[in-house]
Short mmCIF file of C-alpha atoms and ligand atoms in Angstrom, two decimals:
data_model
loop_
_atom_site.label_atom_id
_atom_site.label_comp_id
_atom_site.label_asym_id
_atom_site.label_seq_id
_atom_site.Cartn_x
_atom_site.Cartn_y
_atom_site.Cartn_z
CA UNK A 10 112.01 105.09 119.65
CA UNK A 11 110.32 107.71 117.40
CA UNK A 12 107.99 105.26 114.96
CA UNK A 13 104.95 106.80 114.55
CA UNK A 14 103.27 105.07 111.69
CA UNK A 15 102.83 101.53 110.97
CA UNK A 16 102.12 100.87 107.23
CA UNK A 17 101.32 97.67 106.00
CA UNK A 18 101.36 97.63 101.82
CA UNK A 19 100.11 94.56 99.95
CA UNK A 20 102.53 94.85 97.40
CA UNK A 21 105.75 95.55 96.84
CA UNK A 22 105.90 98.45 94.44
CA UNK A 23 102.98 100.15 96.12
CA UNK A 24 104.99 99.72 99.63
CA UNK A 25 107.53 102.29 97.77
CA UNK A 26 105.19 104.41 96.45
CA UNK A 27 103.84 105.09 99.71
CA UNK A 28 106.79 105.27 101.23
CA UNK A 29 107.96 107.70 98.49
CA UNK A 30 104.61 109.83 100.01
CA UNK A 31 105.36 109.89 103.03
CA UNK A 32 109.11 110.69 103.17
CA UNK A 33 108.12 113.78 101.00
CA UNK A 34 105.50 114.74 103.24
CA UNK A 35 108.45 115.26 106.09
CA UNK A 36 109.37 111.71 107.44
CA UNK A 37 111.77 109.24 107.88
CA UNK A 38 110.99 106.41 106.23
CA UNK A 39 112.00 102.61 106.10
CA UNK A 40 110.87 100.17 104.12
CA UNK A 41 110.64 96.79 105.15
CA UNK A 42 110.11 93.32 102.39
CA UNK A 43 107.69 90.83 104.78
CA UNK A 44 107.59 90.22 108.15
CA UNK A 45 111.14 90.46 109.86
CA UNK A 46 111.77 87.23 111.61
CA UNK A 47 112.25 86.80 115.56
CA UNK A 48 116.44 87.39 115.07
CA UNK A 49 115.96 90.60 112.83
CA UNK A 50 117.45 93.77 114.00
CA UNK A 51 114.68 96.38 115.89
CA UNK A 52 113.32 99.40 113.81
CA UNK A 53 116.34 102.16 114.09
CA UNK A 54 115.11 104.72 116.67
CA UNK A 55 115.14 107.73 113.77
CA UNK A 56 112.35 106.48 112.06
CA UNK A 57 109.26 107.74 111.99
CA UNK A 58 107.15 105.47 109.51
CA UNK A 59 107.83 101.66 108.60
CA UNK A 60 106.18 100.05 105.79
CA UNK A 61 106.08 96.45 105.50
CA UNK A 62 105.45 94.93 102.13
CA UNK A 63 103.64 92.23 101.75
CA UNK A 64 102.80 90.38 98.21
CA UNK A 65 98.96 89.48 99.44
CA UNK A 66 97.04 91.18 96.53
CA UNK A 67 96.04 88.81 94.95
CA UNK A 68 96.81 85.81 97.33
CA UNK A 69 94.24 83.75 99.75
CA UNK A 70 92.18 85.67 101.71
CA UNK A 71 93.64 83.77 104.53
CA UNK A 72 97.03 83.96 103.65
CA UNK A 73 96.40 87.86 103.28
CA UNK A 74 94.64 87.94 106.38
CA UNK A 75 97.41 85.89 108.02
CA UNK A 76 100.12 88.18 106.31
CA UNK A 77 98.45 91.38 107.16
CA UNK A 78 98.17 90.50 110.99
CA UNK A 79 102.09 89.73 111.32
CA UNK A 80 102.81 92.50 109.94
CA UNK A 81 100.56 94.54 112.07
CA UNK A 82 101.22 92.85 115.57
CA UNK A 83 105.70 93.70 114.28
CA UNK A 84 104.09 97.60 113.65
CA UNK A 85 102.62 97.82 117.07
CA UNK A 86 105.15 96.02 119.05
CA UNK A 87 107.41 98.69 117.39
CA UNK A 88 105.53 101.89 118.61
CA UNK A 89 103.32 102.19 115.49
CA UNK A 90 100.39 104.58 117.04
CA UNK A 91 98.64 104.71 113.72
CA UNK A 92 98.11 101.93 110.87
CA UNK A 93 97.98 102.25 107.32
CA UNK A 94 96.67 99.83 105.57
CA UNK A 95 97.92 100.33 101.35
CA UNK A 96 95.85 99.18 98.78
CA UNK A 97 96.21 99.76 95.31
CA UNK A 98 95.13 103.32 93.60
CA UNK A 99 92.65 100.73 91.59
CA UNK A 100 91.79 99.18 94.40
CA UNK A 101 92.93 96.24 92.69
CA UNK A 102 90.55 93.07 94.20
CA UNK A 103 87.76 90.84 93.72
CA UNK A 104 84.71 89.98 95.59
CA UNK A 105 86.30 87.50 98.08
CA UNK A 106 88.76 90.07 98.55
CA UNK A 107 91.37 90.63 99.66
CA UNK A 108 90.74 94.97 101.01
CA UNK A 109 87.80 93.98 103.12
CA UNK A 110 88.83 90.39 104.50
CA UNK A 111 91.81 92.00 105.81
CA UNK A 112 90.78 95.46 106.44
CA UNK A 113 87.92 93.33 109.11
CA UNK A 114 90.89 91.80 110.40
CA UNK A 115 93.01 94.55 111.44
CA UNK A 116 89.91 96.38 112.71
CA UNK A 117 88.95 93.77 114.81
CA UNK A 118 92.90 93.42 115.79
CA UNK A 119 93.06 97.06 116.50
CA UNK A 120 89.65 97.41 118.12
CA UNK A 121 88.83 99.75 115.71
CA UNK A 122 85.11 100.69 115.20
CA UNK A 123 84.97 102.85 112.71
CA UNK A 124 87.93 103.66 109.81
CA UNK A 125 88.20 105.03 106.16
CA UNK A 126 89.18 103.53 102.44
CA UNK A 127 90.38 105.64 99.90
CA UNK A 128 92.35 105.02 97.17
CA UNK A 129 92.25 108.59 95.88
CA UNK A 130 95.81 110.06 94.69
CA UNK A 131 94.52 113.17 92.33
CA UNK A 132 98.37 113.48 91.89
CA UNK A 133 98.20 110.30 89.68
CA UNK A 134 94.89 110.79 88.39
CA UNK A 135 92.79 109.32 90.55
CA UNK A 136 90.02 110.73 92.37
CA UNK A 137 86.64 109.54 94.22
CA UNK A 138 83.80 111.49 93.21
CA UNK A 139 80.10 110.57 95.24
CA UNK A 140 81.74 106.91 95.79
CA UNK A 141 82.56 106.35 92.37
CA UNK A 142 86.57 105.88 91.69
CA UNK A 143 87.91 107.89 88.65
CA UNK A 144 90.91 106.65 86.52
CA UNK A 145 92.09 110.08 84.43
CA UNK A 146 88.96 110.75 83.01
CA UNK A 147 86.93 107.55 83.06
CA UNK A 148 85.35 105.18 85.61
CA UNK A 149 87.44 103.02 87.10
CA UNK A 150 84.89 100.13 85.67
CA UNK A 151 85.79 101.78 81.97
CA UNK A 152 89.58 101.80 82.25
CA UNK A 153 91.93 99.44 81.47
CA UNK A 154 91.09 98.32 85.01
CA UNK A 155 88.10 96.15 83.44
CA UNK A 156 90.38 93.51 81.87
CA UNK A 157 92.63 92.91 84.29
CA UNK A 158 94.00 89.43 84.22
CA UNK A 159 93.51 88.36 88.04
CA UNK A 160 91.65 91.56 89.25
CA UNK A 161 89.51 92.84 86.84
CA UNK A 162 87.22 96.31 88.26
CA UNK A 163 83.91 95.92 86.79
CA UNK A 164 81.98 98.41 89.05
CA UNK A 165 83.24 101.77 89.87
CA UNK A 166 80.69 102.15 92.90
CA UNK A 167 83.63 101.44 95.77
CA UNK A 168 80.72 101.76 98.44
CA UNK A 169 79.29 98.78 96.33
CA UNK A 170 82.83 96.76 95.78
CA UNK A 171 83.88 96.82 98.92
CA UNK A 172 81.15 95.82 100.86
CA UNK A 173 80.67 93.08 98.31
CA UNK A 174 83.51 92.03 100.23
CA UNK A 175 82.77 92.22 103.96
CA UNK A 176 81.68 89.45 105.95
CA UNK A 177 78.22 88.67 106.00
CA UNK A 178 77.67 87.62 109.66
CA UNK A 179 78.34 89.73 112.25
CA UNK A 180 80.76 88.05 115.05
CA UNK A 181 79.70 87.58 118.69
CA UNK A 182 77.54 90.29 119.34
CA UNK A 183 78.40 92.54 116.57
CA UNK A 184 76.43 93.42 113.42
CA UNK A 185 77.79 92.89 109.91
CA UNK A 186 79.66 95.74 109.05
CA UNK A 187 78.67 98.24 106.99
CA UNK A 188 79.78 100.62 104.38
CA UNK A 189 79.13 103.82 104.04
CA UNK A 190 80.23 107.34 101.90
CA UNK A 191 81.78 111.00 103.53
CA UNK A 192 81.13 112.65 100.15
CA UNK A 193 83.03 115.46 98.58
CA UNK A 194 80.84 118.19 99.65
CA UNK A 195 81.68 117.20 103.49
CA UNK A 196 85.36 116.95 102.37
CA UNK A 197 85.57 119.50 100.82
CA UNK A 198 84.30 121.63 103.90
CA UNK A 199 86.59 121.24 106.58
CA UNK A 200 88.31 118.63 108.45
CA UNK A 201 85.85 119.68 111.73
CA UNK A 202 82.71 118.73 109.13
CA UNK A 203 84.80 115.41 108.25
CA UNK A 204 84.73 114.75 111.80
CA UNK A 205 81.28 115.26 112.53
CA UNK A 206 80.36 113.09 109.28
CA UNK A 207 82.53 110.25 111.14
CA UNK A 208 80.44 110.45 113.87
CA UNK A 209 77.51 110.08 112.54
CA UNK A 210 78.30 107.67 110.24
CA UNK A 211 79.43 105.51 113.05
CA UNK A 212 76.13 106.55 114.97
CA UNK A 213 73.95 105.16 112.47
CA UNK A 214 75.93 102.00 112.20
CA UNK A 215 78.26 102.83 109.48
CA UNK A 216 82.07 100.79 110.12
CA UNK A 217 83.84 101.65 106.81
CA UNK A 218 83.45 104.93 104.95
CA UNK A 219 84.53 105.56 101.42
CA UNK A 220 85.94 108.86 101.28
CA UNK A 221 85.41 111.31 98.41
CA UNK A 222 89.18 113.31 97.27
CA UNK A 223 89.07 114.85 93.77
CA UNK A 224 92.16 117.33 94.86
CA UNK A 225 95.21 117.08 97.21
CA UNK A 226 93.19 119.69 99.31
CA UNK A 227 90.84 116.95 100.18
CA UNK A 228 93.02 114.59 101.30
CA UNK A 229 94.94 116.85 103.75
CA UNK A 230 91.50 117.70 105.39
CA UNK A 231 90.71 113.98 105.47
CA UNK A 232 94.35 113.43 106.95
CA UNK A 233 93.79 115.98 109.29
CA UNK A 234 90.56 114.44 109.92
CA UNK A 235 91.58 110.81 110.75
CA UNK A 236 93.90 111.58 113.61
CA UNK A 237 92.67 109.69 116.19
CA UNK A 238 91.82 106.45 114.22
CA UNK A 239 93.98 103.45 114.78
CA UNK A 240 93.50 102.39 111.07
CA UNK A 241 93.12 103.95 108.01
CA UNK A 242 93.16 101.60 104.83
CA UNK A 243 94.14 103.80 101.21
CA UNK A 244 95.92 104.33 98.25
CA UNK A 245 99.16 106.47 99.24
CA UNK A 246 97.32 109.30 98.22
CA UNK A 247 96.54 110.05 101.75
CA UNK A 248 100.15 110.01 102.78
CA UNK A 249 100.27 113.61 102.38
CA UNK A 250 98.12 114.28 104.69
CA UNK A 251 99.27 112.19 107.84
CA UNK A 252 102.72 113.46 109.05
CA UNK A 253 101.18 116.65 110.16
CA UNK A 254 99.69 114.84 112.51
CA UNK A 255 102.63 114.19 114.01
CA UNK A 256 104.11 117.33 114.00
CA UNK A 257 106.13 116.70 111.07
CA UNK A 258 106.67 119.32 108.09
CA UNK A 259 108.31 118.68 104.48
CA UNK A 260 111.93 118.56 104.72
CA UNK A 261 114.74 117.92 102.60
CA UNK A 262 116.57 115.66 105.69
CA UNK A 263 114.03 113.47 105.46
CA UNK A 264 115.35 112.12 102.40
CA UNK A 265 119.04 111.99 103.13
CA UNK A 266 120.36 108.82 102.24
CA UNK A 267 124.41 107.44 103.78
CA UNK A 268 126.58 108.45 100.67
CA UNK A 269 127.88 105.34 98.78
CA UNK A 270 131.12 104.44 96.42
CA UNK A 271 131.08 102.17 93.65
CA UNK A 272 129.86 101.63 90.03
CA UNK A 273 126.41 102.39 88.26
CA UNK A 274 124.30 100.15 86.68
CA UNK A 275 120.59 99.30 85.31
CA UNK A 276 119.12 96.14 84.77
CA UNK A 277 115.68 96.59 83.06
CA UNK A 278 113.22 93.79 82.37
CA UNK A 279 110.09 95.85 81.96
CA UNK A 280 108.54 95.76 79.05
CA UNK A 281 106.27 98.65 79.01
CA UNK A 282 106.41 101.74 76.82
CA UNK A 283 107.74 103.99 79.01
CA UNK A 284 110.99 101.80 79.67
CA UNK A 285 111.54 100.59 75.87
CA UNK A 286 111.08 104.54 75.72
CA UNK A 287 114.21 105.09 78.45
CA UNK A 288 116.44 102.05 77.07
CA UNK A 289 115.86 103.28 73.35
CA UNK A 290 117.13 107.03 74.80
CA UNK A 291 119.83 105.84 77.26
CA UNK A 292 121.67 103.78 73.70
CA UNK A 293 120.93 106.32 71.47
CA UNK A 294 122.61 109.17 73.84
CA UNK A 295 125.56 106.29 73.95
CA UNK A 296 125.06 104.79 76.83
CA UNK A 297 127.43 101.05 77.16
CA UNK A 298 124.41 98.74 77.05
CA UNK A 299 123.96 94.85 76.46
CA UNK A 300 120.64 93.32 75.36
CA UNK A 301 119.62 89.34 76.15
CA UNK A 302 118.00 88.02 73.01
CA UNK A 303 114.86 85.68 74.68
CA UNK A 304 115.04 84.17 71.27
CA UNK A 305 118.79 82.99 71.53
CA UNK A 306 118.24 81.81 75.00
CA UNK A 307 120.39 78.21 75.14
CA UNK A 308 118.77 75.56 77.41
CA UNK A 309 121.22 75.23 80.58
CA UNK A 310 123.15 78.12 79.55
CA UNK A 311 122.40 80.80 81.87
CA UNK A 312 125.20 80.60 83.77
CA UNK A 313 127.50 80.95 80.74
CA UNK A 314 125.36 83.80 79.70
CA UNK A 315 125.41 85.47 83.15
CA UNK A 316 129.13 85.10 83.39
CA UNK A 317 129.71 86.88 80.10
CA UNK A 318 127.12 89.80 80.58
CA UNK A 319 129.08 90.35 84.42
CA UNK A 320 132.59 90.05 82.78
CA UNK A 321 131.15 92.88 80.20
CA UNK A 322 130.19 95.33 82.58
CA UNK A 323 133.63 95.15 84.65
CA UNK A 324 135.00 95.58 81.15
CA UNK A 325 133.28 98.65 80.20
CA UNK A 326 133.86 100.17 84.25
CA UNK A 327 137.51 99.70 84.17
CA UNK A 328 137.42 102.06 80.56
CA UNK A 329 134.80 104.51 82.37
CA UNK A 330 134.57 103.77 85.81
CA UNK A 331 132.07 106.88 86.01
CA UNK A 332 129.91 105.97 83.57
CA UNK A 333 126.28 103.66 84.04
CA UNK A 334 125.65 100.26 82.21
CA UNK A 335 122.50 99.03 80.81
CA UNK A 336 121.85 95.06 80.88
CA UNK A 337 118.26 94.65 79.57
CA UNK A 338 115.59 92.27 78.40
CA UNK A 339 113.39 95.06 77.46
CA UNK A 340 111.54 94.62 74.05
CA UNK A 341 108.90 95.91 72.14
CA UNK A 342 105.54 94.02 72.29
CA UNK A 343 105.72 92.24 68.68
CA UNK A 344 109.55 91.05 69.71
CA UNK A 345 107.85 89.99 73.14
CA UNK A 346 104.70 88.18 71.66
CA UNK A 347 107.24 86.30 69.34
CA UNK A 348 109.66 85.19 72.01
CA UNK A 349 106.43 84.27 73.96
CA UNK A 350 104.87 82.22 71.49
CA UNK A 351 108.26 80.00 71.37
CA UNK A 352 108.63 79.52 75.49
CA UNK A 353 105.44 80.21 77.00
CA UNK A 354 104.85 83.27 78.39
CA UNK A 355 104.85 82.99 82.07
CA UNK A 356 107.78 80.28 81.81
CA UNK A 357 109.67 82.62 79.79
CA UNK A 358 109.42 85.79 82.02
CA UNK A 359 110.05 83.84 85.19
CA UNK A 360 113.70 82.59 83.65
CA UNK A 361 114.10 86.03 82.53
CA UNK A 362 113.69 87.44 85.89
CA UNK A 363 115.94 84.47 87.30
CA UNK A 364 119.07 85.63 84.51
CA UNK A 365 118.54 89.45 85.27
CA UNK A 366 118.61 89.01 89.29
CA UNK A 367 121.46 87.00 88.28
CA UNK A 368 122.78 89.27 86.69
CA UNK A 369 122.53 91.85 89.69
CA UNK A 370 124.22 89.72 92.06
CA UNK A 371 126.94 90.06 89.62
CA UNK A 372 127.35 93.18 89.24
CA UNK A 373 126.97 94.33 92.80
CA UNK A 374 129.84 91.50 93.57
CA UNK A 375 131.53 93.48 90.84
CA UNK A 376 131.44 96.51 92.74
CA UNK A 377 128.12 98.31 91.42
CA UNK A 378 126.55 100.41 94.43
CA UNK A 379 124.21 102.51 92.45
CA UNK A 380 121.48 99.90 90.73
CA UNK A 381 118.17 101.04 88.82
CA UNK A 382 116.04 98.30 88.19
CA UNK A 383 113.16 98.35 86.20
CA UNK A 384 110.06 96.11 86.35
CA UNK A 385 108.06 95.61 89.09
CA UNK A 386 108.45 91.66 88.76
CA UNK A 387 112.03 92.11 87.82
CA UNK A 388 112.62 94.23 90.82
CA UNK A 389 110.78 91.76 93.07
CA UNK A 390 113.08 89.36 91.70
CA UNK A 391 116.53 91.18 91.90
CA UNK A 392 115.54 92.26 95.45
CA UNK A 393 115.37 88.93 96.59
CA UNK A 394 118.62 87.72 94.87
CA UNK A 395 120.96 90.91 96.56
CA UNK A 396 119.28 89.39 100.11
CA UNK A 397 117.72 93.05 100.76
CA UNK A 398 115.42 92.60 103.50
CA UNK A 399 114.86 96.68 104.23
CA UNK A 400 115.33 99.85 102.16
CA UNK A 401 115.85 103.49 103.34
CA UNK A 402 113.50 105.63 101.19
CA UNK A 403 115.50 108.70 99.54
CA UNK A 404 115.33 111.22 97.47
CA UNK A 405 112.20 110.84 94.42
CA UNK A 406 113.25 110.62 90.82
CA UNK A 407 110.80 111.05 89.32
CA UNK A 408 106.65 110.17 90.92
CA UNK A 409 106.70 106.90 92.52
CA UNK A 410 110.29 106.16 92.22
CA UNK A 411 112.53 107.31 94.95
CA UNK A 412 116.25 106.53 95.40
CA UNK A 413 116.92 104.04 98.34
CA UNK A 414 119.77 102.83 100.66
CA UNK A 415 120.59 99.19 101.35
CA UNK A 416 123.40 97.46 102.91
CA UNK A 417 122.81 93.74 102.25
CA UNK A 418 125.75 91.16 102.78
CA UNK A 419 126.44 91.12 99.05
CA UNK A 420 127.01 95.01 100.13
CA UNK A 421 127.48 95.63 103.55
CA UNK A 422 129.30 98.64 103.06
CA UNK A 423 125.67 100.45 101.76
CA UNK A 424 124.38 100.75 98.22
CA UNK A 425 121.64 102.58 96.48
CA UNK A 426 118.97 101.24 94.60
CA UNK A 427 115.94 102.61 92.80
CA UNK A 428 112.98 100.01 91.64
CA UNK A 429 110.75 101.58 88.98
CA UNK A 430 107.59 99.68 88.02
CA UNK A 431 107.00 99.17 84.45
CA UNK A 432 105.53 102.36 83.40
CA UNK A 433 106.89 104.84 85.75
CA UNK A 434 109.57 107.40 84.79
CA UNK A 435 110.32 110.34 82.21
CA UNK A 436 111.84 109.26 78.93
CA UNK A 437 115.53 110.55 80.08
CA UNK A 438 115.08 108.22 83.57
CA UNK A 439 118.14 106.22 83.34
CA UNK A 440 120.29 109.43 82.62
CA UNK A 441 119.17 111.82 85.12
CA UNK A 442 118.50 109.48 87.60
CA UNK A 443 122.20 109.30 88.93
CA UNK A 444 122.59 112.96 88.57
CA UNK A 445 119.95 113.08 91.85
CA UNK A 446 121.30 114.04 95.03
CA UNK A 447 120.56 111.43 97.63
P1 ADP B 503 106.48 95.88 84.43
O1 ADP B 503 106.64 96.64 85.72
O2 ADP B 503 106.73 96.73 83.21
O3 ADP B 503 105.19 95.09 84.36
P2 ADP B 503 107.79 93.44 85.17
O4 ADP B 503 109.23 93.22 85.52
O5 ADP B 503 106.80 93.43 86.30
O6 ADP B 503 107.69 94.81 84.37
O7 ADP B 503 107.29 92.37 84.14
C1 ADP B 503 107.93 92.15 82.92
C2 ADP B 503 107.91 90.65 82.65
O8 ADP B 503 108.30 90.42 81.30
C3 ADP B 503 108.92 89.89 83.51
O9 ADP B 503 108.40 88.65 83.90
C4 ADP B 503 110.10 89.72 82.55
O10 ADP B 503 110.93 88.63 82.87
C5 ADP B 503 109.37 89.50 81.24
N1 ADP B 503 110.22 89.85 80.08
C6 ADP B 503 111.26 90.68 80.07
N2 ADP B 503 111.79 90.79 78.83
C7 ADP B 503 111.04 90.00 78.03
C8 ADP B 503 111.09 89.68 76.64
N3 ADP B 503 112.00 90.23 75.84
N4 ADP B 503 110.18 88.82 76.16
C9 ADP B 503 109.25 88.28 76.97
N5 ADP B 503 109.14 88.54 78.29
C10 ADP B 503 110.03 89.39 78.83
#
């Protein structure tokens, strides 16, 4: 047994971004959707980081909590010397929570006095800067961030937000915890001065310490700097700086995925600019693609509709068996208000992501062992229909999006997938994507 790192991510997109991190950073990497139940196979003795993803962003604080601990007591039982615990880059929560309810869990789980949060990921644009988290150029209280519909960031001060969200009693003999900052002049020093700020932080009753990173040079002296801590709660940003830890250096066999045979396909439900961006270039270049019409949507006729779409795709591999196809839902945002404004919009994207994970199971039945799906939802969705309950993390595409291996019933001989959230990608994605060697 080789695991080395125990991740726990509290969503599912995020899980692969950080396991995307990590895997270029030098390890082996598999990614795991919820808990695995008591007759689940163990963790495979070549890999050196799991991450389990969880969907408790924006659940209970219990139910997070709950979640969180599972998936923490599976890590350890598996080896897991170190914990991460993934929030979002935005550090997407309110003030019940859910970072610090379950961040106080695992700590008290882990007996874990002091640990670290940062979200920081300069790579992506985000950087902490005397406690304050930057989105590009603005505060994270002045981005989009502000008007988000279940998590809206209204204070940039992370010192502030999170512990807003601590517990205010201590329990048994402890103190309420407390937050404090390692700024970026300490971080920027060196990780023995990272260190020393730990210590004194925890000396003067400090728990939790926001960490400063406005460069990836920061975050490999913080990685270098939390070593010894059982827990370290953050944004994969800090991925980068962990698997030296371990003795582990970049390397392209980390990424090796088991070669697979079969078809190509992409099912994209996303609805953001960059995909209309990708499906507009993937049809203009030619591409065989088929579009589902919200609007002409039949009640009780998704099976028919399914059927067809499935029968179309075996059609079009049987002319060019080499060649992708494109199934999509994908519209711009006037088409999507106006299909919206007939069905409801929550309603209407839930059946949509019910036809297109369909639609998958189709076309991997059919034969198709390469799949892109795009949408986060849509991917959460399609996931769930193939019956993949763990992903080896390949080769990146593009930031965020790496090429994974899955052998679900549906395909127990192996397939690949990638799952690209909404916005990810360069405008040639679906193209070059299957020209990447996994
Ligand atoms: P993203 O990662 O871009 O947010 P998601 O898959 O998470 O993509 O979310 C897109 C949502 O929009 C899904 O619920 C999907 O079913 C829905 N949707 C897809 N196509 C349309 C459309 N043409 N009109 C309205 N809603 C749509």
């Amino acid at each position: 047994m080789t695991l080395r790192l125990g991740c726990i991510a509290d969503d599912f997109t995020g899980a692969t971004d950080l396991a995307n991190n990590l895997v270029r950073a030098g390890m082996r990497v598999v990614q795991l959707n919820g808990v695995p139940g008591a007759g689940a196979p163990p963790v495979e003795a070549d890999v050196d980081a799991v991450v389990v993803a969880l969907k408790s962003r924006t659940t209970l604080p219990a139910d997070a909590v709950a979640q969180s601990l599972a998936a923490c007591r599976f890590l350890k039982a598996g080896g897991a010397s170190q914990i991460y615990f993934k929030v979002c880059s935005t550090f997407d929560s309110t003030p019940r929570g859910n970072i610090g309810p379950v961040l106080e869990a695992l700590m008290d789980a882990l007996d874990c006095a002091f640990t670290i949060a940062t979200p920081a990921f300069p790579d992506n644009g985000r950087t902490v800067f005397k406690g304050h988290l930057f989105v590009g150029d603005v505060l994270l209280s002045e981005s989009g961030m502000r008007n988000h519909p279940l998590t809206p960031m209204t204070d940039a001060n992370l010192v502030r937000v999170l512990q807003a969200q601590l517990a205010t009693r201590g329990d048994g003999g402890r103190a309420p915890r407390r937050v404090g900052l390692v700024d970026h002049r300490v971080v920027g020093a060196s990780a023995a001065a990272i260190g020393e700020r730990f210590a004194s932080l925890a000396k003067g009753g400090v728990s939790i310490a926001i960490a400063d990173a406005v460069a990836n040079d920061d975050l490999l002296r913080l990685g270098a700097a939390v070593k010894d801590l059982p827990l370290v709660c953050a944004g994969s940003g800090l991925a980068i700086g962990l698997p030296a830890n371990f003795g582990i250096a970049p390397s392209g066999t980390a990424a090796a995925l088991p070669a697979v045979a079969g078809f190509q396909a992409i099912v994209s439900g996303s609805c953001s600019e960059a995909t209309n961006a990708q499906v507009a270039r993937f049809r203009d270049a030619g591409g065989a693609a088929s579009r589902i019409d919200p609007l002409s949507l039949a009640d009780g006729a998704d099976g028919a509709l399914v059927a067809g779409i499935v029968a179309w795709a075996r059609a079009q591999w049987s002319k060019a068996p080499e060649c992708p196809v494109l199934i999509y839902s994908t519209a711009a945002p006037q088409d999507v208000a106006a299909a919206q404004a007939k069905s409801g919009g929550r309603e209407l994207g839930a059946r949509l992501e019910g036809v297109l994970a369909a639609i998958a199971r189709g076309l991997v039945a059919g034969g198709a062992r390469r799949l892109i799906v795009a949408g986060g939802e849509t991917s959460g969705a399609c996931v769930q229909a193939l019956g993949v309950a763990r992903l080896r993390i390949g080769a990146q595409i593009d930031p965020g999006v790496p090429w994974c291996h899955a052998a679900p019933a549906l395909a127990a001989d192996g397939m690949h997938l990638a799952l690209k959230s909404g916005n990810f990608g360069g405008v040639d994605f679906f193209e070059r994507a299957f020209s990447v060697a996994t």
